[in-house]
Amino acid sequence: MTDARPLADRAALARIARRRRGEAAFRTASMAAVVAAVAMLGWLLVTLVGSGATAFYQHVITLDVALDPSKLDPTGARDPAELQKASFRPILQSAIYGRFPEATGRDERRELFALISVAGATDRLRRMVRDDPALVGTTVRITAPVSDVVDQLLKGRIDRKVDATLRPVSDRQIAWIDALRASGEIKARFNATFFTATDSRDPELAGIASAVVGSAMALAVALMLAAPIGIAAALYLEEFAPKNRITDIIEININNLAAVPSIVFGLLGLAVFLSFFGLPRSAPLVGGFVLALMTLPTIIIAARSALAAVPPSIAAAALSVGASPVQAVFHHKLPLAAPGILTGVIIGMARALGETAPLLMIGMVAFVTEIPSSLTEPASALPVQIFLWSDSPERAWAERASAAILVLLIVLGAMNAAAIFLRQRLEKRW
Amino acid sequence: MTTLGIFLSLIFESLRFFAQVPPLDFLTGLQWSPQTAMREDQAGQSGAFGAVPVFLGTLMITGVAMLVALPIGLMIAFYLAEYAPARMRAAVKPAVELLAGVPTVVYGYFALLTVGPAIRGFAEAMGFAVPTQSAVAAGAVMGIMIIPFISSLSDDVINAVPQSLRDGAYALGATKSETLLRVVFPAALPGIVGAFLLGVSRAIGETMIVVMAAGRAANLSANPFEAMTTVTVQIVAVLTGDQEFDSPKTLSAFTLGITLFVVTLILNVIALIVVRSYRDRYE
Amino acid sequence: MVNDTALKLDVGRKFSEAAAVGGAVIDLAAAKAEEKAKFVCRGVRVHYGAKEALHGVDMDVPDAGVTALIGPSGCGKSTFLRVFNRMNDTIPGARVSGSVLMDGADIYAKGVDPVLLRARVGMVFQKPNPFPKSIYENVAYGPRIHGLAASRGELDAIVEGSLKKAALWEEVKDRLKEPGTGLSGGQQQRLVIARAIAVRPEVILMDEPASALDPIATARLEELIDELRKNYCIIIVTHSMAQAARVSQKTAFFHLGDLVEFGDTRAIFTNPKDQRTQDYITGRTG
Ligand SMILES: Nc1ncnc2c1ncn2[C@@H]1O[C@H](COP(=O)(O)OP(=O)(O)OP(=O)(O)O)[C@@H](O)[C@H]1O
Ligand SMILES: [Mg+2]
């Protein structure tokens, strides 16, 4: 073994070093791509949480308001209907002016009044009086949201150091706010409004309730239509249809439909359901129809592959004990394929929930201030609500849009987690 | 079934549109301003329905999106298929696919509120004035959305390349990256082209991101940093709000819709055929 | 160091085992005196995960001529063949231990780059696996990555020379631009051999190279192997005893992960020393 010679000469070694560096560079680049993609996802989520998490709490102001009968009920009749029509604005003004008597100028008072969410506070007062007309003449303590600008300031979204002319709150206002905050009259609390209220012109009073209900209704319609039709179509295509050119074309068609832009489904909905059948605009019913059309291919494809994954031996066994082909499918294959089908349905529904464009087409972009109670009433949907809010320039809207996105993502996450859970159980079976 | 339905109803509406606006103007006109054409006296005024700027905007944004999605998506596929240890692969693949599960309205919001201002800030630091809404902002975010389409499909395709080809290259003394780039990649190319086409079709049909982040002005410009409009944006712009069903404005949206439908359909069919013939080759 | 003792112990076991079945099967000293060894393997074991596929193989592969590896399916022939160019490295979970010296240098030593090793030890697989590229590009691939040609002209010359050595040139010289996958199976296999030759290896490993070929293509391939053995050390795995007898000068018989018998091909086939070898070549096992 004395004539041992090296495996390679110098030149080859130099070359291999260069090739190895190329190899390492390529490998690093491929890892960098993964890191980049995951980082983008992280950036997205961090941005959303950073800008949206604060929407889940809100600052409220506690005020003692004298329900002055001379302003609310000049006739003294205490007629509930008349009381509801009364303007609560003046007594609210007196209450806040009373709190800071040193503010006397017109501008000063206007700025002072702007600290409160006027619509929120008067609404509360009106409701109190409606529930108990005897309150008129007494002084009540109410808790109402502060205006969105104050809220944003207290959440640190408005820079106090910026020149006063460049920020939406004046130095005076900041002094008042700090005083109220120090005395505990302004405090932060959980923002229940965001979940119970409908859309509003004031961000501090806006909530996602109508949008959530609209989405739920549309999704229910879509589920009711797409799931049975999709599963039936899949059963037919997979189990009973003859394999010929026509079913071949249908199959290609279904695959293509899954890739048709969603906005085209919206156009179809507009042309067919609204223009041709004359169904109402903005209705969850139509939204559901459109979403059903859109998710149908997804469900059919998923259901077919779930059916195809059931070992043929199971159907053969059923047939061998004398079951009819239909019985074999319904008694044996379908139950075994059920988790897979369900997974497909959930994934399809999750996609439908996040879909916005087709809903814009059929007019589900209305400004809806009431929770829809039937399928034909105008409604919004959660993603559409996000779209609408993100169009508004105020910071408070962006905060709410982010928060609505967080809610949407959490729901989607839950749906997908359910789908994954089901899929894993399915995989364990064989 | 439904394809036919879509096709017929869209054809019907577009025929009515072309009854009012000459097809040649639509395809070659350089000015798009359906709003002004709404007025009776201006209806059919030549040039108002020239769709060229709209098509160009679509092309530009799709281009930017693919510029982002293709390299990143492909590199991810390479990593997943050839480098990632099994455990890493099991973690990374679903993480990347999460990107596809995010609703597009969320991407639109992200583009509008985060990426757009970031690009503008960066451009200002470099001494350019760039609007928040720009083809680049919309395209880049759309690219992020399309990454998983490219990476997942390409990963499948690369995995379908027979191991014997890799062995052949390794046995000749090729390194992993040499094997990948010069043997596996060319072998997988048809499938990757299919994935690319599907990505393009996605990008063309994507609506919310561009509606929120690309702007609505029909600019005829080659500068991707300008606000630009796309087919989908115009459909939304024209059709949201009240409208009569017979105005050329409304009908123009349907015509854009059918253009979109036909183009994406063709892309999908080609992609499907390419991928399928590729699969057959290695089975 | 621990390895070393294990290795020695192992060698010891091997010999006592051989003695137990009737005489020294492998006469190492004699083999060395006869000719220079290209590879010297001692105590080579290969694990796939927890499973051991080769249980310590000692073998000296001669520098010249063809060495055939035979044995029943699953006995570890391919595994052993992949030891020589470290192709087992590409299989997840595969581990090789023991020592393999090539021209006296340990190819599993730290710092040895398998990429360089594989340039010196070419391989041909069971199923022809031309790259989905032109015939020319298939052959040019190796020289390109290893930087063997300085100019286009040189590369052309390497391609032509390799195809000639692989006895394919006459058939393809007019269609070098056509895809390699369009050739017949036998032509593909010769193309793959040309591809391996183009890197100027010293050794060519062949794993059942004729199993996907018809008898005529097989005959041509065997002629080619006979021609190549003048310039290369060839190790070939084959299932056909007749083929081993026709093309090889040395034959090694493997059984269940052990090297049972190794020696001159003629001796193995006419006068096997081990019962298991005898059973196999007379068709009683396998
Ligand atoms: N990649 C692998 N992973 C796990 N085990 C393997 C792998 N390759 C081979 N084995 C096992 O190692 C043993 C030897 O296999 P090998 O392929 O070397 O046999 P062989 O002699 O070439 O057989 P054949 O004649 O069928 O090609 C077998 O038991 C096989 O199951
Ligand atoms: Mg083998």
PDB file of C-alpha atoms and ligand atoms in Angstrom, chain C residues 46-49 51-54 70-82 88 91-94 126 207-208 237-239 254 257, ligand 1:
ATOM      1  CA  VAL C  46     -23.816  -1.789   4.941  1.00  0.00           C
ATOM      2  CA  HIS C  47     -26.835  -0.937   7.039  1.00  0.00           C
ATOM      3  CA  TYR C  48     -30.157   0.351   5.806  1.00  0.00           C
ATOM      4  CA  GLY C  49     -31.479   1.913   8.965  1.00  0.00           C
ATOM      5  CA  LYS C  51     -31.110  -3.648   9.002  1.00  0.00           C
ATOM      6  CA  GLU C  52     -27.711  -4.964   7.995  1.00  0.00           C
ATOM      7  CA  ALA C  53     -27.599  -5.829   4.303  1.00  0.00           C
ATOM      8  CA  LEU C  54     -23.912  -6.760   4.039  1.00  0.00           C
ATOM      9  CA  ILE C  70     -23.637 -13.126  -8.702  1.00  0.00           C
ATOM     10  CA  GLY C  71     -26.088 -14.436  -6.172  1.00  0.00           C
ATOM     11  CA  PRO C  72     -29.779 -14.815  -5.444  1.00  0.00           C
ATOM     12  CA  SER C  73     -32.051 -11.789  -5.425  1.00  0.00           C
ATOM     13  CA  GLY C  74     -31.717  -9.573  -2.376  1.00  0.00           C
ATOM     14  CA  CYS C  75     -28.339 -10.948  -1.353  1.00  0.00           C
ATOM     15  CA  GLY C  76     -26.684  -7.532  -1.511  1.00  0.00           C
ATOM     16  CA  LYS C  77     -25.003  -7.428  -4.925  1.00  0.00           C
ATOM     17  CA  SER C  78     -26.294  -3.974  -5.831  1.00  0.00           C
ATOM     18  CA  THR C  79     -25.578  -2.772  -2.342  1.00  0.00           C
ATOM     19  CA  PHE C  80     -21.989  -3.950  -2.629  1.00  0.00           C
ATOM     20  CA  LEU C  81     -21.617  -2.431  -6.079  1.00  0.00           C
ATOM     21  CA  ARG C  82     -22.763   0.953  -4.770  1.00  0.00           C
ATOM     22  CA  ASN C  88     -25.088   4.425  -0.966  1.00  0.00           C
ATOM     23  CA  ILE C  91     -29.809   6.693   0.018  1.00  0.00           C
ATOM     24  CA  PRO C  92     -31.290   8.112   3.198  1.00  0.00           C
ATOM     25  CA  GLY C  93     -30.533   5.866   6.168  1.00  0.00           C
ATOM     26  CA  ALA C  94     -27.789   3.866   4.448  1.00  0.00           C
ATOM     27  CA  GLN C 126     -30.163  -1.803 -14.690  1.00  0.00           C
ATOM     28  CA  ASP C 207     -25.760  -3.285 -12.282  1.00  0.00           C
ATOM     29  CA  GLU C 208     -27.535  -5.914 -14.370  1.00  0.00           C
ATOM     30  CA  VAL C 237     -23.716  -7.553 -11.337  1.00  0.00           C
ATOM     31  CA  THR C 238     -25.620 -10.140 -13.279  1.00  0.00           C
ATOM     32  CA  HIS C 239     -28.383 -12.627 -12.793  1.00  0.00           C
ATOM     33  CA  PHE C 254     -23.004 -13.582  -2.557  1.00  0.00           C
ATOM     34  CA  GLY C 257     -25.335 -10.541   2.676  1.00  0.00           C
TER      35      GLY C 257
HETATM   36  N1  LIG D   1     -32.770   1.597  -0.287  1.00  0.00           N
HETATM   37  C1  LIG D   1     -32.909   0.544   0.530  1.00  0.00           C
HETATM   38  N2  LIG D   1     -33.499   0.710   1.731  1.00  0.00           N
HETATM   39  C2  LIG D   1     -33.664  -0.326   2.570  1.00  0.00           C
HETATM   40  N3  LIG D   1     -33.266  -1.572   2.293  1.00  0.00           N
HETATM   41  C3  LIG D   1     -32.652  -1.814   1.102  1.00  0.00           C
HETATM   42  C4  LIG D   1     -32.453  -0.751   0.171  1.00  0.00           C
HETATM   43  N4  LIG D   1     -31.839  -1.269  -0.918  1.00  0.00           N
HETATM   44  C5  LIG D   1     -31.667  -2.582  -0.657  1.00  0.00           C
HETATM   45  N5  LIG D   1     -32.153  -2.918   0.557  1.00  0.00           N
HETATM   46  C6  LIG D   1     -32.120  -4.243   1.180  1.00  0.00           C
HETATM   47  O1  LIG D   1     -30.806  -4.703   1.190  1.00  0.00           O
HETATM   48  C7  LIG D   1     -30.740  -6.057   0.793  1.00  0.00           C
HETATM   49  C8  LIG D   1     -29.835  -6.187  -0.390  1.00  0.00           C
HETATM   50  O2  LIG D   1     -30.407  -5.523  -1.488  1.00  0.00           O
HETATM   51  P1  LIG D   1     -29.726  -5.406  -2.907  1.00  0.00           P
HETATM   52  O3  LIG D   1     -30.519  -4.439  -3.723  1.00  0.00           O
HETATM   53  O4  LIG D   1     -28.310  -5.084  -2.713  1.00  0.00           O
HETATM   54  O5  LIG D   1     -29.871  -6.865  -3.464  1.00  0.00           O
HETATM   55  P2  LIG D   1     -29.490  -7.459  -4.876  1.00  0.00           P
HETATM   56  O6  LIG D   1     -28.605  -8.576  -4.612  1.00  0.00           O
HETATM   57  O7  LIG D   1     -29.024  -6.397  -5.767  1.00  0.00           O
HETATM   58  O8  LIG D   1     -30.870  -8.020  -5.391  1.00  0.00           O
HETATM   59  P3  LIG D   1     -31.432  -8.078  -6.877  1.00  0.00           P
HETATM   60  O9  LIG D   1     -30.757  -9.202  -7.536  1.00  0.00           O
HETATM   61  O10 LIG D   1     -32.888  -8.342  -6.698  1.00  0.00           O
HETATM   62  O11 LIG D   1     -31.143  -6.761  -7.520  1.00  0.00           O
HETATM   63  C9  LIG D   1     -32.161  -6.493   0.502  1.00  0.00           C
HETATM   64  O12 LIG D   1     -32.641  -7.222   1.588  1.00  0.00           O
HETATM   65  C10 LIG D   1     -32.914  -5.218   0.348  1.00  0.00           C
HETATM   66  O13 LIG D   1     -34.220  -5.354   0.863  1.00  0.00           O
END
